[in-house]
CSV table of C-alpha atoms in Angstrom, one decimal:
chain,number,residue,atom,x,y,z
A,95,MET,CA,94.1,106.2,92.4
A,96,GLU,CA,96.7,103.8,93.7
A,97,GLY,CA,97.2,104.2,97.5
A,98,LEU,CA,93.8,105.6,98.2
A,99,LEU,CA,90.9,104.1,96.3
A,100,ASP,CA,91.6,100.5,97.1
A,101,HIS,CA,89.1,97.8,98.1
A,102,LEU,CA,88.7,99.3,101.6
A,103,LEU,CA,87.4,102.5,100.2
A,104,ARG,CA,85.5,100.9,97.3
A,105,GLU,CA,83.3,99.1,99.9
A,106,GLU,CA,82.4,102.4,101.4
A,107,LEU,CA,81.8,104.3,98.2
A,108,SER,CA,79.7,101.6,96.7
A,109,ALA,CA,77.6,101.3,99.9
A,110,VAL,CA,76.6,104.9,99.8
A,111,GLY,CA,75.0,104.2,96.4
A,112,GLY,CA,74.6,105.3,92.8
A,113,VAL,CA,77.7,103.4,91.5
A,114,ASP,CA,77.0,101.1,88.6
A,115,ARG,CA,80.5,99.6,88.3
A,116,ALA,CA,84.0,100.0,89.8
A,117,VAL,CA,87.5,99.5,88.5
A,118,SER,CA,90.3,98.4,90.7
A,119,GLU,CA,93.6,100.2,91.1
A,120,PHE,CA,96.1,98.9,88.5
A,121,ILE,CA,97.9,95.6,88.9
A,122,ARG,CA,101.4,96.0,87.5
A,123,ILE,CA,102.4,93.3,85.0
A,124,THR,CA,106.1,93.1,84.1
A,125,ASP,CA,107.7,89.9,83.1
A,126,GLN,CA,106.2,87.1,85.1
A,127,LEU,CA,102.9,85.3,85.6
A,128,LEU,CA,101.4,86.4,88.9
A,129,PRO,CA,99.9,83.9,91.3
A,130,ARG,CA,96.2,84.1,92.0
A,131,ARG,CA,96.8,85.4,95.5
A,132,VAL,CA,98.1,88.7,94.0
A,133,PHE,CA,94.9,89.3,92.2
A,134,THR,CA,92.7,88.4,95.2
A,135,ARG,CA,94.8,90.5,97.5
A,136,ILE,CA,94.4,93.6,95.4
A,137,VAL,CA,90.9,92.8,94.3
A,138,PRO,CA,89.4,90.7,97.1
A,139,GLU,CA,86.0,91.2,95.6
A,140,LEU,CA,87.0,88.3,93.3
A,141,LEU,CA,86.2,86.1,96.3
A,142,ASN,CA,82.7,87.5,96.4
A,143,GLY,CA,81.6,86.9,92.8
A,144,GLY,CA,83.6,90.0,91.7
A,145,ARG,CA,81.3,92.4,93.6
A,146,THR,CA,81.6,94.6,96.6
A,147,GLN,CA,79.4,93.8,99.6
A,148,ALA,CA,76.9,96.3,98.3
A,149,GLY,CA,76.7,94.4,95.0
A,150,THR,CA,78.7,96.7,92.8
A,151,PRO,CA,80.7,94.7,90.1
A,152,VAL,CA,84.5,95.4,90.1
A,153,ARG,CA,86.7,95.0,87.0
A,154,PRO,CA,90.4,94.3,87.9
A,155,GLN,CA,92.7,96.6,85.9
A,156,LEU,CA,96.0,95.5,84.4
A,157,LEU,CA,98.9,97.8,83.5
A,158,GLY,CA,101.9,96.8,81.4
A,159,SER,CA,103.5,96.8,77.9
A,160,ASP,CA,104.3,93.2,77.1
A,161,PRO,CA,101.3,91.8,75.1
A,162,ALA,CA,102.2,88.1,75.7
A,163,CYS,CA,102.8,88.6,79.5
A,164,LEU,CA,99.6,90.7,79.8
A,165,ALA,CA,97.7,88.0,78.0
A,166,ASP,CA,99.0,85.2,80.2
A,167,ASN,CA,98.1,87.1,83.3
A,168,ALA,CA,94.7,88.0,81.9
A,169,ALA,CA,94.0,84.4,81.3
A,170,ARG,CA,94.9,83.5,84.9
A,171,LEU,CA,92.8,86.4,86.2
A,172,ALA,CA,89.9,85.1,84.0
A,173,GLU,CA,90.0,81.9,86.0
A,174,LEU,CA,88.6,83.9,88.9
A,175,ASN,CA,85.6,84.9,86.8
A,176,PRO,CA,85.8,88.7,87.1
A,177,PRO,CA,82.9,90.8,85.7
A,178,GLY,CA,85.4,92.2,83.2
A,179,ILE,CA,89.1,93.1,82.7
A,180,ASP,CA,90.3,96.6,82.2
A,181,LEU,CA,93.6,97.8,80.6
A,182,ASN,CA,95.3,100.9,81.8
A,183,PHE,CA,96.8,103.2,79.1
A,184,GLY,CA,96.1,106.4,81.1
A,185,CYS,CA,98.3,106.5,84.2
A,186,PRO,CA,100.4,109.7,84.2
A,187,ALA,CA,102.7,108.8,87.1
A,188,LYS,CA,106.4,109.3,86.2
A,189,CYS,CA,107.4,106.1,88.1
A,190,VAL,CA,105.0,104.1,85.9
A,191,ASN,CA,105.8,105.8,82.6
A,192,ARG,CA,109.6,105.3,83.2
A,193,HIS,CA,109.0,101.6,83.1
A,194,ARG,CA,106.9,101.8,79.9
A,195,GLY,CA,103.5,101.7,81.4
A,196,GLY,CA,100.3,103.8,81.4
A,197,ALA,CA,99.9,107.0,79.3
A,198,VAL,CA,103.4,106.8,77.7
A,199,LEU,CA,102.1,103.9,75.5
A,200,LEU,CA,99.8,106.4,73.8
A,201,ASP,CA,102.8,107.2,71.6
A,202,GLU,CA,102.5,103.6,70.2
A,203,PRO,CA,99.1,102.9,68.9
A,204,GLU,CA,100.4,99.7,67.2
A,205,LEU,CA,101.4,98.4,70.6
A,206,LEU,CA,98.0,99.3,72.1
A,207,HIS,CA,96.4,97.2,69.4
A,208,GLN,CA,98.7,94.2,70.0
A,209,ILE,CA,98.0,94.3,73.8
A,210,VAL,CA,94.3,94.4,73.5
A,211,ARG,CA,94.2,91.8,70.8
A,212,ALA,CA,96.4,89.5,72.8
A,213,VAL,CA,94.4,89.9,76.0
A,214,ARG,CA,91.1,89.6,74.1
A,215,ALA,CA,92.2,86.3,72.6
A,216,ALA,CA,93.4,85.0,76.0
A,217,VAL,CA,90.1,85.7,77.8
A,218,PRO,CA,86.8,83.8,77.5
A,219,ALA,CA,84.3,85.7,75.2
A,220,GLN,CA,81.8,86.2,78.1
A,221,ILE,CA,84.3,88.4,80.0
A,222,PRO,CA,84.5,91.9,78.5
A,223,VAL,CA,87.9,93.6,78.0
A,224,SER,CA,87.8,97.4,78.3
A,225,ALA,CA,90.5,100.0,78.2
A,226,LYS,CA,91.2,103.5,79.6
A,227,MET,CA,93.3,106.1,77.8
A,228,ARG,CA,94.0,109.8,78.0
A,229,LEU,CA,93.9,112.2,75.0
A,230,GLY,CA,97.6,111.5,74.5
A,231,ASN,CA,101.0,111.5,76.0
A,232,GLU,CA,102.8,114.8,75.3
A,233,ASP,CA,100.0,116.0,73.0
A,234,ALA,CA,96.8,114.7,71.4
A,235,ALA,CA,98.2,114.2,67.9
A,236,ARG,CA,97.6,110.4,68.0
A,237,MET,CA,94.4,110.5,70.0
A,238,LEU,CA,92.2,109.0,67.2
A,239,ASP,CA,94.9,106.5,66.1
A,240,CYS,CA,95.0,105.2,69.7
A,241,ALA,CA,91.2,104.9,70.0
A,242,ARG,CA,91.0,103.1,66.6
A,243,ALA,CA,93.8,100.8,67.6
A,244,LEU,CA,92.0,99.8,70.8
A,245,GLU,CA,88.7,99.2,69.0
A,246,ALA,CA,90.4,97.1,66.3
A,247,GLY,CA,92.1,95.1,69.0
A,248,GLY,CA,88.8,94.1,70.4
A,249,ALA,CA,88.1,96.4,73.3
A,250,ALA,CA,84.4,96.3,74.3
A,251,GLU,CA,84.4,99.8,75.9
A,252,LEU,CA,86.8,102.8,76.2
A,253,VAL,CA,87.1,105.2,79.1
A,254,VAL,CA,88.7,108.5,78.1
A,255,HIS,CA,90.3,110.9,80.6
A,256,ALA,CA,90.0,114.3,78.9
A,257,ARG,CA,93.6,115.4,79.3
A,258,THR,CA,97.0,114.4,78.0
A,259,LYS,CA,99.7,113.0,80.3
A,260,ARG,CA,101.5,116.3,80.1
A,261,GLN,CA,98.3,118.1,81.3
A,262,GLY,CA,98.1,115.8,84.3
A,263,TYR,CA,95.3,116.7,86.5
A,264,LYS,CA,95.4,120.5,85.9
A,265,PRO,CA,92.0,122.0,85.1
A,266,PRO,CA,90.3,122.2,82.7
A,267,ALA,CA,89.4,118.8,81.3
A,268,TYR,CA,88.8,118.9,77.5
A,269,TRP,CA,85.6,117.0,77.3
A,270,ALA,CA,84.8,118.1,73.7
A,271,GLU,CA,87.8,116.2,72.5
A,272,ILE,CA,86.1,113.0,73.6
A,273,GLY,CA,83.4,113.9,71.1
A,274,ALA,CA,85.9,113.6,68.3
A,275,ILE,CA,86.8,110.1,69.6
A,276,ARG,CA,83.1,109.1,69.7
A,277,ALA,CA,82.8,110.2,66.0
A,278,ALA,CA,85.9,108.1,65.1
A,279,VAL,CA,84.9,104.7,66.6
A,280,ALA,CA,81.8,102.7,67.2
A,281,LEU,CA,82.8,101.7,70.8
A,282,PRO,CA,80.8,102.7,73.8
A,283,ILE,CA,82.8,105.7,75.2
A,284,VAL,CA,82.8,106.8,78.9
A,285,ALA,CA,83.9,110.3,79.7
A,286,ASN,CA,86.3,111.0,82.7
A,287,GLY,CA,88.2,113.9,84.2
A,288,GLU,CA,87.5,116.9,86.4
A,289,ILE,CA,83.9,115.9,87.4
A,290,TRP,CA,83.4,117.2,90.9
A,291,THR,CA,79.7,118.2,90.9
A,292,VAL,CA,76.4,117.3,89.2
A,293,GLN,CA,76.8,120.5,87.1
A,294,ASP,CA,80.3,119.3,86.0
A,295,ALA,CA,78.8,115.9,85.1
A,296,LEU,CA,76.1,117.5,83.0
A,297,ARG,CA,78.6,119.7,81.2
A,298,ALA,CA,80.9,116.7,80.6
A,299,ARG,CA,77.9,114.9,79.0
A,300,ALA,CA,77.0,117.9,76.9
A,301,GLU,CA,80.5,118.5,75.6
A,302,SER,CA,81.6,114.9,75.1
A,303,GLY,CA,78.2,113.5,73.9
A,304,CYS,CA,78.7,110.6,76.4
A,305,SER,CA,75.9,109.5,78.6
A,306,ASP,CA,78.2,107.4,80.8
A,307,LEU,CA,80.8,108.9,83.1
A,308,MET,CA,83.6,107.6,85.2
A,309,LEU,CA,84.1,109.4,88.5
A,310,GLY,CA,87.5,109.2,90.3
A,311,ARG,CA,88.6,112.0,92.6
A,312,GLY,CA,85.2,113.5,92.4
A,313,ALA,CA,83.5,110.5,94.0
A,314,VAL,CA,86.2,110.3,96.7
A,315,ALA,CA,85.7,114.0,97.5
A,316,ASP,CA,81.9,113.6,97.5
A,317,PRO,CA,80.7,110.0,97.8
A,318,VAL,CA,77.1,111.2,97.5
A,319,LEU,CA,77.8,112.6,93.9
A,320,PRO,CA,76.9,109.3,92.1
A,321,LEU,CA,73.7,109.1,94.0
A,322,ALA,CA,72.9,112.8,93.4
A,323,LEU,CA,73.6,112.3,89.6
A,324,ARG,CA,71.3,109.3,89.6
A,325,ALA,CA,68.6,111.3,91.3
A,326,HIS,CA,69.0,114.0,88.6
A,327,ASP,CA,68.6,111.4,85.9
A,328,LEU,CA,65.5,110.0,87.5
A,329,GLY,CA,64.0,113.5,88.0
A,330,LEU,CA,64.2,113.1,91.8
A,331,ALA,CA,65.4,115.5,94.4
A,332,ALA,CA,69.1,115.2,95.4
A,333,PRO,CA,69.9,113.7,98.8
A,334,THR,CA,69.7,116.4,101.4
A,335,ARG,CA,71.5,114.7,104.3
A,336,ALA,CA,74.9,114.2,102.7
A,337,TRP,CA,77.1,114.3,105.8
A,338,ALA,CA,74.6,112.1,107.7
A,339,LEU,CA,75.1,109.5,104.9
A,340,LEU,CA,78.8,109.7,105.1
A,341,ALA,CA,79.3,109.6,108.9
A,342,PRO,CA,78.6,105.8,109.1
A,343,SER,CA,81.0,105.3,106.1
A,344,LEU,CA,83.8,107.0,107.9
A,345,LEU,CA,83.4,104.8,111.0
A,346,SER,CA,83.1,101.7,108.8
A,347,TYR,CA,86.1,102.7,106.8
A,348,TRP,CA,88.1,103.2,110.1
A,349,ALA,CA,87.1,99.7,111.2
A,350,ARG,CA,88.3,98.2,107.9
A,351,VAL,CA,91.6,100.2,108.0
A,352,LYS,CA,92.2,99.0,111.6
A,353,ALA,CA,91.7,95.4,110.5
A,354,ARG,CA,94.0,95.6,107.4
A,355,VAL,CA,96.5,98.4,107.9
A,356,GLY,CA,99.4,98.6,110.3
A,357,ALA,CA,98.8,100.8,113.4
A,358,LYS,CA,101.5,103.3,112.3
A,359,HIS,CA,99.5,104.2,109.1
A,360,GLN,CA,95.9,103.8,110.2
A,361,ALA,CA,95.3,107.5,111.1
A,362,GLY,CA,97.0,108.6,108.0
A,363,ARG,CA,94.7,106.6,105.8
A,364,LEU,CA,91.5,108.1,107.2
A,365,LYS,CA,93.1,111.6,107.1
A,366,GLN,CA,93.9,111.0,103.4
A,367,TRP,CA,90.2,110.5,102.7
A,368,LEU,CA,89.1,113.4,104.9
A,369,HIS,CA,91.5,115.6,102.9
A,370,TYR,CA,89.5,115.0,99.8
A,371,LEU,CA,86.1,115.3,101.7
A,372,ARG,CA,87.2,118.8,102.8
A,373,ARG,CA,86.6,119.9,99.2
A,374,THR,CA,82.9,119.4,99.3
A,375,HIS,CA,81.8,119.0,103.0
A,376,PRO,CA,82.4,121.8,105.6
A,377,GLU,CA,81.9,119.2,108.3
A,378,ALA,CA,84.9,117.3,107.0
A,379,GLU,CA,87.1,120.4,107.3
A,380,ALA,CA,86.0,120.7,111.0
A,381,LEU,CA,86.7,117.0,111.6
A,382,TYR,CA,90.1,117.1,109.9
A,383,THR,CA,91.1,120.1,112.0
A,384,ALA,CA,90.1,118.3,115.2
A,385,ILE,CA,92.0,115.1,114.5
A,386,ARG,CA,94.9,116.4,112.3
A,387,THR,CA,97.6,116.0,114.9
A,388,LEU,CA,96.4,112.7,116.4
A,389,GLN,CA,98.4,109.6,115.5
A,390,GLN,CA,97.7,106.9,118.2
A,391,PRO,CA,94.8,104.7,117.0
A,392,ALA,CA,92.9,104.7,120.3
A,393,GLU,CA,93.1,108.5,120.7
A,394,PHE,CA,92.3,109.0,117.1
A,395,GLU,CA,89.2,106.7,117.2
A,396,ALA,CA,87.9,108.4,120.3
A,397,ALA,CA,88.1,111.8,118.7
A,398,LEU,CA,86.5,110.4,115.5
A,399,ARG,CA,83.5,108.9,117.2
A,400,ALA,CA,83.0,112.0,119.3
A,401,ALA,CA,82.9,114.2,116.3
A,402,LEU,CA,80.7,112.2,114.0
A,403,PRO,CA,76.9,112.1,114.1
A,404,GLN,CA,75.4,108.7,114.5
A,405,ALA,CA,73.2,108.2,111.3
A,406,PRO,CA,71.1,105.1,110.6
A,407,CYS,CA,71.6,105.0,106.8
A,408,ARG,CA,74.4,102.7,105.8
A,409,ASN,CA,73.9,100.6,102.7
A,410,LEU,CA,72.7,101.0,99.1
A,411,GLN,CA,69.1,100.0,99.7
A,412,GLN,CA,68.8,102.3,102.6
A,413,THR,CA,70.3,105.3,100.9
A,414,GLU,CA,68.3,104.8,97.7
A,415,SER,CA,65.2,104.6,99.9
A,416,LEU,CA,66.2,107.9,101.4
A,417,LEU,CA,66.7,109.4,98.0
A,418,VAL,CA,63.1,108.6,97.0
A,419,GLN,CA,61.9,110.0,100.3
A,420,THR,CA,63.6,113.3,99.7
A,421,SER,CA,61.7,113.8,96.5
A,422,THR,CA,58.3,113.8,98.2
């Protein structure tokens, strides 16, 4: 989710709670060895033990098609001691695919194997190398070949987005196809795609056979979703004050954006997140309507603070405490 789910938003989503691990937006590898500052700029969590401030581990993700260059960059990245390194074979963006990156590589299982094998060999054994793929590029004909190639190359885990590149993000997601991949390889498999609610998550688990899920747009649209799913798994009541949990996150996110983003684009960044939140929170729709035409940071912030409730819960420990309290 390049351009939206960067380290600024990762901090907020992980602080709400329920997230076991995060993956960074992709770092494009072409034909050169990147300096360390590029990795720490995109994944500043590397300067904090590879974790967000709430303690969630973050795996940097690399995207490219040159095995040797990816291996060299993975080796340099490993010097920063990340909690893992992820490889992107799932991005459907045309601008990425045109330059032989992302999901277009799913037509070349042999190349997938070479990339994973080279990166695995370049990275210390204690750092896991995982991969993300879709069901295929234009179709799913080579789906199992790709999964087997990634396993043979040494991937420790595989996330599968349950659509092809051609299918993009158009519903539905074909979670049952992930079950065929699970049967074909011994790797831990994580299901991904079109998970917006706890009910979606339970259906994805049932159809794919996967217990672990990766949430992307669903977690951006409803940051309480991971916490609600965890509550379900623990047999607890779901959080009942969702918007009250999110109000401090919006204010905190605004503060982060002001500190790191140029004034011209600050309001747009928060509106972008609100656009997703509108899908699951009526309060977000009302807030978006109130601030939609505002651009000047001072005016925007005044309207934002006036519209948001002031809620005390802000971090992982506090929200998980609230989760337990709502079950009694």
